Short mmCIF file of C-alpha atoms in Angstrom, two decimals:
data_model
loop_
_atom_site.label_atom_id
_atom_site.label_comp_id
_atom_site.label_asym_id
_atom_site.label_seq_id
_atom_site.Cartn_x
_atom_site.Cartn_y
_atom_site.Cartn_z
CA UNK A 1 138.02 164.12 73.55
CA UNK A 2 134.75 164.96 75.21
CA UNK A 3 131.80 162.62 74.20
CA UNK A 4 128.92 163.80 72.04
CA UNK A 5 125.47 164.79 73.18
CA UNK A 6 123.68 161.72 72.78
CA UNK A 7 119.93 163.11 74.30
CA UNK A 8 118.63 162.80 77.59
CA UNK A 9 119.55 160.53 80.46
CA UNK A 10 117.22 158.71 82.14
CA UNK A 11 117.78 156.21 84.64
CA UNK A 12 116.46 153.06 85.19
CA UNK A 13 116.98 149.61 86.08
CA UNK A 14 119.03 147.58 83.86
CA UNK A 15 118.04 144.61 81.87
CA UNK A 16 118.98 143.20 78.59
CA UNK A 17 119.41 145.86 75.86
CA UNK A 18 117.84 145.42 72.23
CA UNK A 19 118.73 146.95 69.06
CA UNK A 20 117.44 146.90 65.62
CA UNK A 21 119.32 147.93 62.48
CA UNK A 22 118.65 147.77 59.03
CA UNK A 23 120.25 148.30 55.08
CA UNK A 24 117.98 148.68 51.86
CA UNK A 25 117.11 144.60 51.73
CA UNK A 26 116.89 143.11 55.37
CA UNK A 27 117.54 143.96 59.18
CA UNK A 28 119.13 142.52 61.93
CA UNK A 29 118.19 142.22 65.73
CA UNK A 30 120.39 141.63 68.38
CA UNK A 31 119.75 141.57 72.39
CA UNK A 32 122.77 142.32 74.86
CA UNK A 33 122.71 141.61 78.69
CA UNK A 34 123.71 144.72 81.14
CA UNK A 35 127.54 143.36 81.03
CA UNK A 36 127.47 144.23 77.15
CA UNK A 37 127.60 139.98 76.26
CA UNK A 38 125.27 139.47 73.40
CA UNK A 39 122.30 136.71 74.03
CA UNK A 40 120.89 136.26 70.02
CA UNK A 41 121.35 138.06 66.76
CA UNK A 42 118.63 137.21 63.83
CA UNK A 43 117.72 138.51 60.75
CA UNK A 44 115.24 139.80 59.21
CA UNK A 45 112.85 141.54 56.46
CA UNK A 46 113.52 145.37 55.58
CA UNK A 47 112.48 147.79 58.09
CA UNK A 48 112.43 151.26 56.60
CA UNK A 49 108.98 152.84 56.88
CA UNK A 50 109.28 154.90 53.87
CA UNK A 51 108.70 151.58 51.66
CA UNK A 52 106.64 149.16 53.60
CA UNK A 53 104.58 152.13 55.55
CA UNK A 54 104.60 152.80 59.08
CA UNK A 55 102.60 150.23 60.97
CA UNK A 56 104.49 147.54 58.75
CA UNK A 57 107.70 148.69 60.11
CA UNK A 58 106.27 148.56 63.92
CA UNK A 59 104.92 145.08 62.80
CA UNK A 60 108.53 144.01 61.57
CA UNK A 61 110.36 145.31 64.21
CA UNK A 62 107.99 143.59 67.07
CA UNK A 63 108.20 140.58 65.96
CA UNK A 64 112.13 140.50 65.34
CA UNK A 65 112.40 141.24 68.64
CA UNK A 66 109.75 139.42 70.15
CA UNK A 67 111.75 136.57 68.08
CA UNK A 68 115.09 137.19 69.69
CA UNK A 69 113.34 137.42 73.45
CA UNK A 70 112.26 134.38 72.92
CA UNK A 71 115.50 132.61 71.91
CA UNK A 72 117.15 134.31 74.61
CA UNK A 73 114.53 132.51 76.94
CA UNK A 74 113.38 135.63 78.08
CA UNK A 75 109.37 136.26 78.19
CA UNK A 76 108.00 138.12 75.26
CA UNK A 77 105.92 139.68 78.38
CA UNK A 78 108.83 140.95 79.63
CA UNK A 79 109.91 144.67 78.32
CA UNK A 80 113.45 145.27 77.63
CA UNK A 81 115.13 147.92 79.44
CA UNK A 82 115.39 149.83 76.04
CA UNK A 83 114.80 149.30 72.19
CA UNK A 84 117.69 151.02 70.04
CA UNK A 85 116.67 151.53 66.57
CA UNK A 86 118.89 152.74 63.92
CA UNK A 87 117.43 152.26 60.83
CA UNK A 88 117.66 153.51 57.55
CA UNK A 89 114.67 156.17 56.80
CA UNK A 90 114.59 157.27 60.15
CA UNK A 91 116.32 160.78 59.78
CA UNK A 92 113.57 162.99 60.56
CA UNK A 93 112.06 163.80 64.00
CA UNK A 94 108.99 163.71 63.30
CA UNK A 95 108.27 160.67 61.85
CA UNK A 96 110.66 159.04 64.50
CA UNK A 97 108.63 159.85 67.18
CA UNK A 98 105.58 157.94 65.13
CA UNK A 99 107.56 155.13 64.83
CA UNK A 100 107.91 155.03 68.83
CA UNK A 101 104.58 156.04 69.59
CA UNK A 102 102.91 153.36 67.57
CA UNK A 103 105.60 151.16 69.06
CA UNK A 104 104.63 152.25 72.54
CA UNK A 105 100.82 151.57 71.59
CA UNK A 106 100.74 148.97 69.96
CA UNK A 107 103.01 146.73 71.42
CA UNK A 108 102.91 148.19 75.13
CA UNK A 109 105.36 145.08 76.46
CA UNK A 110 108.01 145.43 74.00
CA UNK A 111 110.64 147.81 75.80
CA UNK A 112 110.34 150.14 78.52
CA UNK A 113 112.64 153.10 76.32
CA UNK A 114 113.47 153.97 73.32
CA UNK A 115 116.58 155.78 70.80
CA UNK A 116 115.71 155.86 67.37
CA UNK A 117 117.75 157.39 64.80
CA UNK A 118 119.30 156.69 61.43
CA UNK A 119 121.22 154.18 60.65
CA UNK A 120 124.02 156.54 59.80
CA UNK A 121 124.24 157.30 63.28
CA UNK A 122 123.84 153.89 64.60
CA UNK A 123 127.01 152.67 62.58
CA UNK A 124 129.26 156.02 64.10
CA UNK A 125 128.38 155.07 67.22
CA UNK A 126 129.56 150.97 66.59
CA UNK A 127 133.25 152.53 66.53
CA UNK A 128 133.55 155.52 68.61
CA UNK A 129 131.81 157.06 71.59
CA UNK A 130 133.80 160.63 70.32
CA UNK A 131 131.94 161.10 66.97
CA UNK A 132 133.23 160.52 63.44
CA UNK A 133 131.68 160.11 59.46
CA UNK A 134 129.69 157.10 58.19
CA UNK A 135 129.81 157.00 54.53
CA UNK A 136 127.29 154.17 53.82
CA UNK A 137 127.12 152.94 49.88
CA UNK A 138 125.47 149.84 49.83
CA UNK A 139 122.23 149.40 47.64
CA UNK A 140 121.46 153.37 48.37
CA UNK A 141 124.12 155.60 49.97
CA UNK A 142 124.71 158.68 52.58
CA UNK A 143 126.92 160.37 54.79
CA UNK A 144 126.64 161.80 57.95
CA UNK A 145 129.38 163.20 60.27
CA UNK A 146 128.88 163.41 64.27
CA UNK A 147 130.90 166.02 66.48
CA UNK A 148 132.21 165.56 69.24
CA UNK A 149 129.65 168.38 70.54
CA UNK A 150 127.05 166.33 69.14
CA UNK A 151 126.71 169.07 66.37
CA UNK A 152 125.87 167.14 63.16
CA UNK A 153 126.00 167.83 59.14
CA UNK A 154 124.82 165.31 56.50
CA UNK A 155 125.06 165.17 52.57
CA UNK A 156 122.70 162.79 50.73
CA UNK A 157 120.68 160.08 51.61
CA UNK A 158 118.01 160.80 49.63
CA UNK A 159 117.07 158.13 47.71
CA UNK A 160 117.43 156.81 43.91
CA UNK A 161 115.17 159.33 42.43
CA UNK A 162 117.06 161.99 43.91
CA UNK A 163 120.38 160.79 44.65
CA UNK A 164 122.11 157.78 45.66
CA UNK A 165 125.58 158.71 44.46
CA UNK A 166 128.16 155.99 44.57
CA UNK A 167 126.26 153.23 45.67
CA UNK A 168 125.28 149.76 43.85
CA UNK A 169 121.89 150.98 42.61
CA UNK A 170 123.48 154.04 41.28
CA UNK A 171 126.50 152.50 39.28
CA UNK A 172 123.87 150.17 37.84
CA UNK A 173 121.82 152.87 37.01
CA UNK A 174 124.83 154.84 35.41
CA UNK A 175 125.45 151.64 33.22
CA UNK A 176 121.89 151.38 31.66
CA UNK A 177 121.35 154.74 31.48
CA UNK A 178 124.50 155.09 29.14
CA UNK A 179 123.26 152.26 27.62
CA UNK A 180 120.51 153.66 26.45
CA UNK A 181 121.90 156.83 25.64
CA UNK A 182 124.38 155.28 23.36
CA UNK A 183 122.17 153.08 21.62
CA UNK A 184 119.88 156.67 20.50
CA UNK A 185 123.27 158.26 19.31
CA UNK A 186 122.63 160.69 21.99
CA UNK A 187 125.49 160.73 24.07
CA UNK A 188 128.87 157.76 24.45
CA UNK A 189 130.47 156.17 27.33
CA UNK A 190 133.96 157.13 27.35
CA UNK A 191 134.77 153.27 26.48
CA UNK A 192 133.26 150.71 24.30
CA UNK A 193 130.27 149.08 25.70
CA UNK A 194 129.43 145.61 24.03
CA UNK A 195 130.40 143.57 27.24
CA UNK A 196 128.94 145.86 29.87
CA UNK A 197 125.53 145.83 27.55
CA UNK A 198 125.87 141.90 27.85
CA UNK A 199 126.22 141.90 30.94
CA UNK A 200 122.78 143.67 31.36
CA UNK A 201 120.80 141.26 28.75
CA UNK A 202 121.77 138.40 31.35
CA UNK A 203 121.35 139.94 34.39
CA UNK A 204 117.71 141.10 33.65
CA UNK A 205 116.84 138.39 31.21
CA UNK A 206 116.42 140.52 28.53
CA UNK A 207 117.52 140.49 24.27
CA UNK A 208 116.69 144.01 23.77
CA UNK A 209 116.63 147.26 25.28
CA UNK A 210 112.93 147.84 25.18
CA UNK A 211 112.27 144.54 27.12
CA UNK A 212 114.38 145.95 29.81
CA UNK A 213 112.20 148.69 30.01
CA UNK A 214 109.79 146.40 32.02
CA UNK A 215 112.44 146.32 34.78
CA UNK A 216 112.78 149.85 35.00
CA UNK A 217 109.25 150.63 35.80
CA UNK A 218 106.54 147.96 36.53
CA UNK A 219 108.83 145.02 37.42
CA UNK A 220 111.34 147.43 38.85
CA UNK A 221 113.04 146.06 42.42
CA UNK A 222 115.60 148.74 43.76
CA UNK A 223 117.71 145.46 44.95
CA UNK A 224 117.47 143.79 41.82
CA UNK A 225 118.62 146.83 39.76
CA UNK A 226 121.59 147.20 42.71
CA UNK A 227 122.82 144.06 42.15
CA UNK A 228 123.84 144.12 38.82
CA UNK A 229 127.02 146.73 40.29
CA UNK A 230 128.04 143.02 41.17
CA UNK A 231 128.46 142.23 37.90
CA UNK A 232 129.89 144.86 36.28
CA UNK A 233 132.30 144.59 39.56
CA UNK A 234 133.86 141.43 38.77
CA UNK A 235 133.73 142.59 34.74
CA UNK A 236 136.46 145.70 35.96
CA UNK A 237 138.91 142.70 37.76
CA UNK A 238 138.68 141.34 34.35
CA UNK A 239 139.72 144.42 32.72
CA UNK A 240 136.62 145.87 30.71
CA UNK A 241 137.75 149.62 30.44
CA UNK A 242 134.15 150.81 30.68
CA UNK A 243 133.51 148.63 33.64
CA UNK A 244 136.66 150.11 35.76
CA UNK A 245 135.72 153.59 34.14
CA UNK A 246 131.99 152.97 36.46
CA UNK A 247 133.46 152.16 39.60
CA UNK A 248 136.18 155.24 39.16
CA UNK A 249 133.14 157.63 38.77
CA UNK A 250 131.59 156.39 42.36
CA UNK A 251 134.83 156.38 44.09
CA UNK A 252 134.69 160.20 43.15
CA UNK A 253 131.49 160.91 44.02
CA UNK A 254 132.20 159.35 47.18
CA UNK A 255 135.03 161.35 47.90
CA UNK A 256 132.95 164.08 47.28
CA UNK A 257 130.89 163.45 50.27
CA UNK A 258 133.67 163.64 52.21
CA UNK A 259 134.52 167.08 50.91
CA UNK A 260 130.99 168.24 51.48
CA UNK A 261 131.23 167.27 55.40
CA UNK A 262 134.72 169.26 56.09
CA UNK A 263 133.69 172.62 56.32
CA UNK A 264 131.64 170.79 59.68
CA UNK A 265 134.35 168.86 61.00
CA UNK A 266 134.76 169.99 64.94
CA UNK A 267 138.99 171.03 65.51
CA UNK A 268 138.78 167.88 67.90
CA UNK A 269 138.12 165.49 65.76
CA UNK A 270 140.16 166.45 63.53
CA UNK A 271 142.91 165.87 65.23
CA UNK A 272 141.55 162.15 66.81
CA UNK A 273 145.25 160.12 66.22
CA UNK A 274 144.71 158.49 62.92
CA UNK A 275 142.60 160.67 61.43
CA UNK A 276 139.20 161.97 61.33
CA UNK A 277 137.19 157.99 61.48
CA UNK A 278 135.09 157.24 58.51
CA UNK A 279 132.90 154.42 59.30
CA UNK A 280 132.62 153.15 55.58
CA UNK A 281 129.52 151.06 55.37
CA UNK A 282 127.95 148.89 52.14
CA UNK A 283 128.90 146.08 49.91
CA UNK A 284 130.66 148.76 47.26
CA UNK A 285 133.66 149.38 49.91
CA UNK A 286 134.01 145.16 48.94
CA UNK A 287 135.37 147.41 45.73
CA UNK A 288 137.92 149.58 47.32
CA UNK A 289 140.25 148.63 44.87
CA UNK A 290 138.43 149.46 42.30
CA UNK A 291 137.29 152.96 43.98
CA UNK A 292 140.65 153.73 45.49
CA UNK A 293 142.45 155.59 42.78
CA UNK A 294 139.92 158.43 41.36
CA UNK A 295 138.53 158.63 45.77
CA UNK A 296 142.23 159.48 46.81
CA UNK A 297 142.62 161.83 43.60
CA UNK A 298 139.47 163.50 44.44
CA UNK A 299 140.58 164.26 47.79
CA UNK A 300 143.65 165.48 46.81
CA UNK A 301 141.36 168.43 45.10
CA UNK A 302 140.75 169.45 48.59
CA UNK A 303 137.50 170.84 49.28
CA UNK A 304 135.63 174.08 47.56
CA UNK A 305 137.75 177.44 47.24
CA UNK A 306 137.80 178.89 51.08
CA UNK A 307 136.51 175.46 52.61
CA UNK A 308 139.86 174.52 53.70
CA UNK A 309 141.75 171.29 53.02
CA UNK A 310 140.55 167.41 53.11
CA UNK A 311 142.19 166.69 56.72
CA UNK A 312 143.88 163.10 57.88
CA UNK A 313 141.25 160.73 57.64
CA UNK A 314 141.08 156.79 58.75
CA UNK A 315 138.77 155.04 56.65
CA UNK A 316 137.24 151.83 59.02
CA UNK A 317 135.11 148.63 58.04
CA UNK A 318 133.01 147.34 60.88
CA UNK A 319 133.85 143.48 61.94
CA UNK A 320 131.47 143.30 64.58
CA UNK A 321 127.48 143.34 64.19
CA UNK A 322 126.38 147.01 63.51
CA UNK A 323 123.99 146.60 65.92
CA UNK A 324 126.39 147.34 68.25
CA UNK A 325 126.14 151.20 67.54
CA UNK A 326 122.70 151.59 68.28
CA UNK A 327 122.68 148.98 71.59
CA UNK A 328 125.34 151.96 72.99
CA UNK A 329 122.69 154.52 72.32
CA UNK A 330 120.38 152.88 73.72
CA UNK A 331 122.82 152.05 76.89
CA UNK A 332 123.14 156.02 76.68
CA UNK A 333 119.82 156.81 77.00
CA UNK A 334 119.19 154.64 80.22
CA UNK A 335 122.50 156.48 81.75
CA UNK A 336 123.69 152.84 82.38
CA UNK A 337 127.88 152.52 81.41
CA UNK A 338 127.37 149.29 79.11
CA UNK A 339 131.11 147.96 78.45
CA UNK A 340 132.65 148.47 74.99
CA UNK A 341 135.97 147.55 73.66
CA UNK A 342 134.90 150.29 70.14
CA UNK A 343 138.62 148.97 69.13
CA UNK A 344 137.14 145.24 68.56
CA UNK A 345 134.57 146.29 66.28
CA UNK A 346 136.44 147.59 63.43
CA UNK A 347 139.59 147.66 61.06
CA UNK A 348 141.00 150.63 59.01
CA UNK A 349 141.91 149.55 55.72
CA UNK A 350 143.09 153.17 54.31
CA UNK A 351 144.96 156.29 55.67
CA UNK A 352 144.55 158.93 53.98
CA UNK A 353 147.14 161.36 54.72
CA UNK A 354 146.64 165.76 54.47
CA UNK A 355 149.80 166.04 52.45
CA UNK A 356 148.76 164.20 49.91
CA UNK A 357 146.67 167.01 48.26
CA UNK A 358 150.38 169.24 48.09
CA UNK A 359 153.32 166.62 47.20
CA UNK A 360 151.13 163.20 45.75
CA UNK A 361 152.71 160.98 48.36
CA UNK A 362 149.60 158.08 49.25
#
């Protein structure tokens, strides 16, 4: 399988290799050596520029990695070879190119070259150098799928005020939403609600639904309202009917980005050994068996009328660091062959297999 188009190739000398990722809540940094061993990892503070602004983000991210330099014992004088940044928020050219130029300006010793691209991309590229889907759902969620022509196609990633489908912050939402709703006799949840609405009062500290108001506008904390989808997780394992009903509703919206990507799906990949990979990437997959049934049924649809069937996929959980992803890219962009065992830096915990959507057979 050819490898994708990963931008130009430049060449220069090599020297330890630095990359930056990043969910909703925090980041991490790690710094690699030219034989691929990794010197430091460290964590830090959320990095996407959308919702601490621009010059924040530079901020974060040169000091994270002015951090790891010096725990590596390198010089904070000293530029890395190149900076790989796949962070969340970074999907559009534009604005990626102001996150390197202030970068470049700014902080003038921090690395000699940079990639930066989302971190849909950067978790692809942690388990394949052929291309493949990420299917993040973590606080937020998106997909992306990567060609092996370096072609891409995405579906959502747009945020919880226009979509989030699937992921923590969305579940939640779909709980106290319904809440609501049911309390004004407008519409039902398909199940009865009294433990799911008690396990809102305690998780906000609230008696009553108008005091939760407070937490849906001037209090409100995206990863505070996410992490009630922990709750209501461990309330399905103990059987609430409304609670399993939530999690049944993501898996299928899930699945659904997975339908919207296969009309894009390059021949080659689909026929990687396997399955096509999908790099599945947020605390909800911690949930698969609570998503598992109503994803796999979904799939089974098969995609829109015309689009063609749902083909083998091989749905993979990272074990390594995802920074791993983006420290290739940046390896790319120097031209330099960094080693890479992809193999060691995931598991697949799900076939799914074509036939399914004729004869049922999981």
């Amino acid at each position: 399988m050819a490898s994708p188009s990963w931008g130009p190739q430049i060449k220069r000398s090599p020297s330890p290799l630095s990359v930056c990722r990043r969910g909703a809540t925090h980041s991490s940094v790690a710094l690699f050596d030219a034989q691929g061993k990794k010197l430091v990892e460290l964590s830090g503070p959320n990095t996407n520029h959308w919702g601490v602004g621009m010059e924040e983000c530079q901020r974060r991210i040169a000091a994270m990695v002015n951090d790891a330099k010096a725990q590596a014992g390198l010089s904070v004088e000293r530029p890395l070879a190149a900076l790989g940044l796949s962070l969340s928020g970074c999907e559009q050219e534009e604005s990626n190119r102001a996150l390197q130029e202030g970068l470049e300006r700014r902080y003038p010793t921090l690395s000699e070259s940079y990639v930066v691209c989302s971190d849909t991309l950067g978790a692809i590229a942690s388990a394949s150098d052929g291309g493949g889907i990420v299917l993040i759902s973590g606080t937020g969620s998106n997909a992306l799928l990567l060609n092996p022509d370096g072609t891409e196609a995405r579906c959502g990633g747009w945020g919880h005020m226009i979509g989030d489908e699937g992921s923590a912050f969305w579940i939640a939402h779909q709980a106290v939403r319904g809440i609501y709703h049911e309390q004004d006799n407008f519409r039902s949840f398909p199940y009865p609600s009294d433990s799911l609405w008690s396990i809102v009062k305690e998780h906000f500290g609230v008696e009553d639904r108008f005091a939760l108001l407070s937490h849906a506008y001037e209090k409100f904390s995206k990863s505070h309202f996410a992490g009630l989808c922990k709750r209501i997780a461990d309330a399905a394992r103990a059987g609430d009917k409304l609670s399993l009903w939530l999690f049944s509703e993501a898996g299928k919206v899930l699945a659904e980005y997975i339908q919207a990507l296969v009309p894009s799906i390059h021949a080659d990949l689909k026929r990687c050994p396997g399955g096509v990979p999908v790099v599945c990437v947020g605390s909800v997959w911690k949930s698969w068996d609570l998503l598992h049934d109503a994803f796999v049924a979904q799939l089974r649809k098969g995609c829109r009328q015309g689009q063609g069937p749902v083909p083998d996929l091989a749905l993979l959980s990272l074990t390594g660091s995802g920074a791993i992803g983006a420290t290739m890219l940046a390896a790319r962009q120097l031209a330099f062959p960094l080693p890479c065992d992809y193999s060691a830096n995931y598991k697949v915990f799900y076939h799914y297999k074509a036939e399914d959507q004729t004869n049922g057979r999981l």
